[in-house]
Coordinates of C-alpha atoms and ligand atoms in Angstrom, one line a residue:
M1 CA 2.8 23.8 -13.6
K2 CA 5.0 22.8 -10.7
A3 CA 6.1 19.2 -10.4
W4 CA 8.7 17.3 -8.3
R5 CA 11.3 15.7 -10.5
F6 CA 14.1 13.3 -9.5
Y7 CA 17.6 14.0 -10.7
G8 CA 19.0 11.0 -8.9
F9 CA 18.4 9.1 -5.7
G10 CA 17.9 11.6 -2.9
D11 CA 17.9 14.6 -5.3
L12 CA 14.4 15.9 -6.0
R13 CA 13.6 19.4 -7.2
L14 CA 10.4 21.4 -7.6
D15 CA 10.5 22.3 -11.3
E16 CA 8.3 24.2 -13.7
V17 CA 7.1 21.9 -16.5
P18 CA 4.4 22.0 -19.1
V19 CA 0.9 20.9 -18.1
P20 CA 0.4 17.5 -19.8
Q21 CA -2.1 17.1 -22.7
V22 CA -5.1 14.8 -22.3
T23 CA -4.8 11.8 -24.6
E24 CA -7.3 9.1 -25.5
R25 CA -8.8 7.2 -22.5
H26 CA -7.0 9.6 -20.1
V27 CA -8.1 12.4 -17.8
L28 CA -6.4 15.5 -16.4
V29 CA -6.6 15.8 -12.6
E30 CA -5.7 18.3 -9.9
P31 CA -4.3 16.3 -6.9
L32 CA -6.0 17.2 -3.6
C33 CA -4.1 15.0 -1.2
V34 CA -1.1 12.8 -1.9
Q35 CA 1.1 10.6 0.2
P36 CA 4.3 8.7 -0.6
S37 CA 4.0 4.9 -0.1
V38 CA 6.7 3.4 2.1
T39 CA 8.2 1.8 -0.9
E40 CA 8.4 5.1 -2.7
A41 CA 9.9 6.8 0.3
Q42 CA 12.6 4.1 0.4
L43 CA 13.2 4.2 -3.3
A44 CA 13.6 8.0 -3.2
Q45 CA 16.6 7.6 -1.0
G46 CA 18.0 4.7 -3.1
I47 CA 17.2 2.0 -0.5
P48 CA 16.8 -1.4 -2.3
T49 CA 13.2 -2.7 -2.3
L50 CA 10.5 -3.4 -4.8
A51 CA 11.2 -1.9 -8.3
Y52 CA 14.6 -0.6 -7.3
D53 CA 16.4 -1.7 -10.5
R54 CA 13.6 -0.2 -12.6
I55 CA 13.8 3.2 -10.8
R56 CA 17.6 3.2 -11.0
R57 CA 17.5 2.6 -14.7
R58 CA 15.0 5.4 -15.3
L59 CA 17.2 7.8 -13.2
E60 CA 20.3 6.8 -15.2
Q61 CA 18.6 7.1 -18.6
E62 CA 15.9 9.8 -18.2
A63 CA 16.7 12.1 -15.3
P64 CA 15.2 14.5 -14.5
V65 CA 12.0 12.4 -14.3
Q66 CA 8.7 12.7 -12.5
L67 CA 8.4 9.7 -10.2
F68 CA 6.1 8.4 -7.5
G69 CA 2.7 9.6 -6.2
H70 CA 0.3 6.7 -6.8
E71 CA -1.5 7.1 -3.4
F72 CA -3.7 10.2 -3.9
C73 CA -7.2 11.7 -4.1
A74 CA -7.6 14.1 -7.1
R75 CA -10.3 16.1 -8.8
I76 CA -10.9 15.7 -12.6
V77 CA -10.4 19.0 -14.4
E78 CA -10.5 17.7 -18.0
V79 CA -11.7 14.5 -19.7
H80 CA -10.8 13.2 -23.2
P81 CA -14.0 12.9 -25.4
S82 CA -13.3 9.1 -25.5
I83 CA -14.3 8.8 -21.8
K84 CA -17.9 8.4 -20.8
N85 CA -17.8 7.2 -17.2
F86 CA -15.9 10.1 -15.6
H87 CA -16.7 13.8 -15.6
V88 CA -15.1 17.1 -14.7
G89 CA -15.4 17.7 -11.0
D90 CA -15.4 13.9 -10.0
R91 CA -13.1 13.1 -7.1
V92 CA -11.0 10.0 -8.0
A93 CA -8.4 7.6 -6.5
A94 CA -6.5 5.0 -8.5
R95 CA -4.9 1.6 -8.4
A96 CA -1.2 1.6 -9.1
K97 CA -0.4 -1.5 -11.1
L98 CA -2.2 -1.7 -14.4
P99 CA -2.8 -4.6 -16.8
C100 CA -1.2 -4.3 -20.2
G101 CA -4.5 -5.2 -21.9
K102 CA -2.8 -7.1 -24.7
C103 CA -1.2 -10.3 -23.3
G104 CA -2.9 -13.7 -23.1
Q105 CA -3.6 -13.2 -19.4
C106 CA -5.3 -9.8 -19.9
L107 CA -7.3 -11.1 -22.9
S108 CA -8.5 -14.0 -20.7
E109 CA -9.7 -11.6 -18.0
M110 CA -6.8 -12.5 -15.8
G111 CA -5.3 -9.0 -15.8
H112 CA -4.3 -9.4 -12.1
R113 CA -1.7 -11.9 -13.2
C114 CA -0.2 -9.6 -15.8
R115 CA 3.2 -8.1 -15.0
R116 CA 3.7 -6.2 -18.3
G117 CA 1.5 -3.2 -17.7
P118 CA 2.7 0.1 -16.3
V119 CA 2.8 1.2 -12.7
I120 CA 1.6 4.7 -11.8
G121 CA 4.5 6.6 -10.3
F122 CA 7.2 4.1 -11.5
D123 CA 6.5 4.1 -15.3
L124 CA 3.9 6.9 -15.5
P125 CA 4.0 10.2 -13.7
G126 CA 2.0 10.2 -10.4
C127 CA 0.6 13.1 -8.4
F128 CA 3.5 15.0 -6.8
S129 CA 2.6 17.9 -9.1
E130 CA -0.1 20.5 -9.6
F131 CA -1.7 18.5 -12.4
A132 CA -1.4 14.9 -13.6
I133 CA -2.6 12.7 -16.5
L134 CA -4.2 9.4 -15.5
P135 CA -5.5 6.4 -17.5
E136 CA -9.2 5.8 -17.2
N137 CA -8.7 2.1 -16.3
S138 CA -6.8 3.0 -13.1
L139 CA -9.6 5.2 -11.7
V140 CA -12.3 4.8 -9.1
K141 CA -14.9 7.5 -8.1
V142 CA -14.6 8.6 -4.5
D143 CA -17.8 8.5 -2.5
D144 CA -19.0 11.8 -0.9
N145 CA -18.7 10.1 2.6
I146 CA -15.0 9.7 2.1
S147 CA -12.6 12.6 2.9
D148 CA -9.7 13.6 0.5
S149 CA -7.4 12.4 3.2
E150 CA -9.0 9.0 3.5
A151 CA -9.3 8.6 -0.2
A152 CA -5.5 9.0 -0.5
C153 CA -5.3 5.7 1.4
L154 CA -7.6 3.7 -0.9
Q155 CA -4.8 2.4 -3.1
S156 CA -2.9 0.9 -0.2
L157 CA -6.2 -0.4 1.2
S158 CA -6.9 -2.2 -2.1
D159 CA -3.6 -4.1 -1.6
S160 CA -4.8 -5.0 1.9
V161 CA -8.1 -6.2 0.4
A162 CA -6.2 -8.4 -2.1
S163 CA -4.0 -9.7 0.8
V164 CA -7.1 -10.8 2.8
E165 CA -8.7 -12.3 -0.3
T166 CA -5.5 -14.4 -0.9
A167 CA -5.9 -15.7 2.7
N168 CA -9.3 -17.2 1.7
I169 CA -10.4 -17.0 5.4
Q170 CA -13.0 -19.6 6.4
I171 CA -15.7 -18.6 8.8
G172 CA -14.3 -18.8 12.4
D173 CA -10.6 -19.1 11.4
S174 CA -8.2 -17.9 14.0
V175 CA -6.2 -15.1 12.5
V176 CA -2.9 -13.5 13.7
I177 CA -1.7 -10.2 12.2
I178 CA 2.0 -9.4 12.9
G179 CA 2.7 -5.7 12.5
Q180 CA 0.0 -3.0 13.2
G181 CA 1.2 -0.4 10.8
S182 CA -1.2 1.0 8.3
M183 CA -1.5 -2.3 6.2
G184 CA -1.6 -4.4 9.3
L185 CA -4.5 -2.4 10.7
E186 CA -6.2 -2.6 7.4
C187 CA -5.8 -6.3 7.2
L188 CA -7.2 -6.6 10.8
Q189 CA -10.4 -4.7 9.9
I190 CA -10.9 -6.5 6.6
A191 CA -10.2 -9.9 8.1
R192 CA -12.9 -9.2 10.8
I193 CA -15.6 -8.6 8.3
S194 CA -14.4 -11.5 6.1
G195 CA -15.3 -14.3 8.4
A196 CA -12.3 -14.4 10.9
G197 CA -13.0 -15.8 14.3
R198 CA -10.6 -14.7 17.0
V199 CA -8.2 -12.0 15.7
V200 CA -4.9 -11.6 17.5
T201 CA -2.5 -8.7 16.6
V202 CA 1.1 -8.2 17.4
D203 CA 3.2 -5.0 17.5
V204 CA 6.0 -3.5 19.5
R205 CA 4.5 0.0 19.8
E206 CA 1.9 0.3 22.6
E207 CA 0.1 3.0 20.7
S208 CA -0.4 0.7 17.7
C209 CA -1.6 -2.0 20.1
Q210 CA -4.2 0.4 21.5
I211 CA -5.5 1.5 18.0
S212 CA -5.6 -2.2 17.1
R213 CA -7.9 -2.9 20.1
E214 CA -10.1 0.1 19.2
L215 CA -10.4 -1.3 15.7
G216 CA -11.5 -4.7 16.9
A217 CA -8.6 -6.9 17.7
D218 CA -9.7 -9.5 20.2
V219 CA -6.2 -9.6 21.7
A220 CA -3.5 -7.1 20.9
L221 CA -0.1 -8.4 22.0
N222 CA 2.8 -6.0 22.7
A223 CA 5.8 -8.1 21.7
K224 CA 8.1 -6.0 23.9
Q225 CA 6.1 -7.0 26.9
C226 CA 5.4 -10.7 26.2
N227 CA 6.6 -13.7 24.1
A228 CA 4.2 -13.3 21.2
V229 CA 4.9 -16.8 19.8
Q230 CA 4.1 -18.4 23.2
A231 CA 1.1 -16.2 23.7
V232 CA -0.4 -17.2 20.4
L233 CA 0.3 -20.9 21.1
D234 CA -1.4 -20.5 24.5
L235 CA -4.4 -18.9 22.9
T236 CA -4.8 -21.8 20.4
D237 CA -4.2 -24.8 22.7
G238 CA -0.7 -25.2 21.4
I239 CA -2.0 -25.7 17.8
G240 CA -1.3 -22.3 16.2
A241 CA -3.4 -20.0 14.1
D242 CA -5.2 -20.9 10.9
V243 CA -4.0 -17.8 9.1
V244 CA -1.0 -15.4 9.9
F245 CA -0.5 -12.1 8.1
E246 CA 3.2 -11.0 8.2
C247 CA 3.1 -7.2 7.9
A248 CA 6.1 -6.1 9.9
G249 CA 9.2 -7.4 8.1
G250 CA 11.7 -5.2 6.2
S251 CA 14.8 -3.1 6.6
P252 CA 15.7 -2.4 10.3
R253 CA 17.2 0.8 9.1
Q254 CA 13.6 2.1 8.5
G255 CA 12.5 0.8 11.9
L256 CA 11.1 -2.4 10.4
A257 CA 11.4 -5.9 11.9
G258 CA 14.0 -7.5 9.6
T259 CA 13.2 -11.2 9.0
Q260 CA 12.4 -12.1 12.6
T261 CA 8.6 -11.6 12.3
L262 CA 8.5 -14.0 9.3
R263 CA 10.2 -16.6 11.4
Q264 CA 7.7 -15.9 14.2
A265 CA 4.8 -16.2 11.7
L266 CA 6.1 -19.7 10.6
E267 CA 6.2 -20.7 14.3
I268 CA 2.7 -19.5 15.2
V269 CA 0.8 -20.8 12.2
R270 CA -0.8 -24.2 12.6
S271 CA 0.3 -27.2 10.5
G272 CA -1.3 -26.9 7.1
G273 CA -2.1 -23.2 7.9
K274 CA -1.4 -20.2 5.8
V275 CA 1.2 -17.4 6.1
I276 CA 0.4 -14.4 4.0
G277 CA 3.6 -12.5 3.0
V278 CA 2.5 -8.8 3.0
S279 CA 6.0 -7.3 3.7
W280 CA 8.8 -6.5 1.3
F281 CA 12.3 -7.5 2.6
G282 CA 14.5 -5.7 0.1
A283 CA 17.1 -8.5 0.0
P284 CA 17.1 -12.3 -0.3
L285 CA 16.7 -14.3 3.0
E286 CA 17.4 -17.8 4.1
L287 CA 14.4 -20.1 5.1
D288 CA 14.4 -23.6 6.4
I289 CA 12.2 -25.1 3.6
D290 CA 12.2 -28.5 5.2
F291 CA 10.5 -27.0 8.3
L292 CA 7.7 -25.6 6.0
R293 CA 7.5 -28.9 4.1
E294 CA 7.3 -31.0 7.3
R295 CA 4.4 -28.8 8.6
S296 CA 2.7 -28.6 5.2
L297 CA 2.7 -24.8 5.5
R298 CA 1.3 -22.5 2.8
Y299 CA 3.4 -19.3 2.4
L300 CA 1.3 -17.2 0.0
F301 CA 1.8 -13.8 -1.5
P302 CA -1.1 -11.4 -2.3
D303 CA -2.3 -11.0 -5.9
I304 CA -2.1 -7.5 -7.5
S305 CA -5.2 -5.6 -6.5
T306 CA -7.8 -5.3 -9.2
Q307 CA -10.4 -2.7 -10.1
A308 CA -12.9 -4.8 -8.2
H309 CA -10.7 -4.6 -5.1
L310 CA -10.4 -0.8 -5.4
E311 CA -14.2 -0.4 -5.8
H312 CA -14.6 -2.6 -2.7
T313 CA -12.4 -0.2 -0.7
V314 CA -14.7 2.7 -1.6
R315 CA -17.7 0.7 -0.1
L316 CA -15.7 -0.4 3.0
V317 CA -14.6 3.2 3.9
A318 CA -17.9 4.9 2.9
S319 CA -19.9 2.6 5.1
G320 CA -17.5 2.9 8.0
R321 CA -16.6 -0.8 8.0
V322 CA -13.0 0.2 7.7
Q323 CA -11.6 3.2 9.6
L324 CA -8.6 5.0 8.3
Q325 CA -8.6 8.3 10.2
S326 CA -6.9 7.1 13.5
T327 CA -3.7 6.2 11.6
I328 CA -3.2 9.5 9.8
R329 CA -1.0 11.6 12.1
H330 CA 1.0 13.8 9.7
Q331 CA -0.6 16.3 7.3
L332 CA 1.6 18.9 5.6
D333 CA 0.4 21.8 3.6
G334 CA 1.4 22.5 0.0
L335 CA 3.5 20.9 -2.7
E336 CA 6.8 22.3 -1.2
T337 CA 6.4 19.9 1.7
V338 CA 6.8 16.8 -0.4
P339 CA 10.4 16.1 0.7
K340 CA 9.4 16.3 4.3
A341 CA 6.6 13.8 3.7
F342 CA 9.1 11.4 2.1
E343 CA 11.4 11.9 5.2
I344 CA 8.6 11.1 7.7
T345 CA 7.3 8.1 5.7
A346 CA 10.8 6.6 5.3
N347 CA 11.3 6.9 9.0
K348 CA 7.9 6.2 10.5
S349 CA 9.1 4.9 13.9
K350 CA 11.2 8.0 14.4
Y351 CA 8.2 10.3 13.8
Q352 CA 5.6 8.1 15.5
A353 CA 3.8 7.8 12.1
I354 CA 1.5 5.0 11.2
N355 CA 0.0 6.0 7.9
P356 CA 2.4 7.8 5.5
A357 CA 2.7 11.6 5.9
Q358 CA 0.1 13.3 3.7
V359 CA 0.5 16.4 1.6
I360 CA -2.6 18.5 1.4
L361 CA -2.7 20.4 -1.9
H362 CA -6.2 22.0 -1.6
R363 CA -8.2 22.5 1.6
Ligands
ZN1 ZN1 -1.3 -8.1 -19.8

């Protein structure tokens, strides 16, 4: 079969490799639609972010190596006899970070706290290939109402579900979401159906603000045309929002907002309110902790998404409560287009992309 293998950062080649054998509690799948995550697109070029050291070590010790490809929709073509709940022909998506199943946290049904398990695409081969082997405990069946293209977004959506759950929104809470990229737009839609009162979104792209309004933001602020901090304070009688999701930060080289949006989030959250850190920054940053302390702020980070979160995403999309289609702008045909998908996804603002670029492997 053909599979993309990395020989180093920025050096990926479409190689001929053996079709992997199905092992216990695993299935063999044929990927139908796959997209690089933003993190993968950055790591592919050697840009420091989540899991950079782990990927660098693997490249140094194991290259050429099949990396990335945890956001996908695939069809099962073979199941190991040990598997009862999945069948040949089922369409599936997967969560990326898996529990180890052996540590004290896992054995106490706290697998979402486990950091010892493998990550699909980082430690196990993902779906930038004609076939792939996947562990049963990563999989969810895709509902017939969900397209292949939408299903490829379910993994990322499950992280957004975990982010909103971490916020523990109370009915009527005012919610601000800074950044209306794909995760920001997902957090917007999930927050709305999870009890949020007024929802205000912030972005610097008018197009994203427009989509945000269409997907239910009560107010979508274009931070290029107004002072977003002042606007939120005006909307909340100077008190600030109950919950702020920070989904815009990250390396300005990739068109992200640096650390400025985190500082804005800390200014527009009310005293005692919660800031949910969805972004990855790729480097340490300085924060005035006394400012957080004085205002009793909660700066929280989402838990790893669980199987329950992933199953919830299937219901959210199948029932139309979360819409994904309007953010998918770039669809490329065939496995050869994978490097182009990485290029677009690593430079979303340059290509006016919102969701990562998708690679369609079977129409
Ligand atoms: Zn564990």
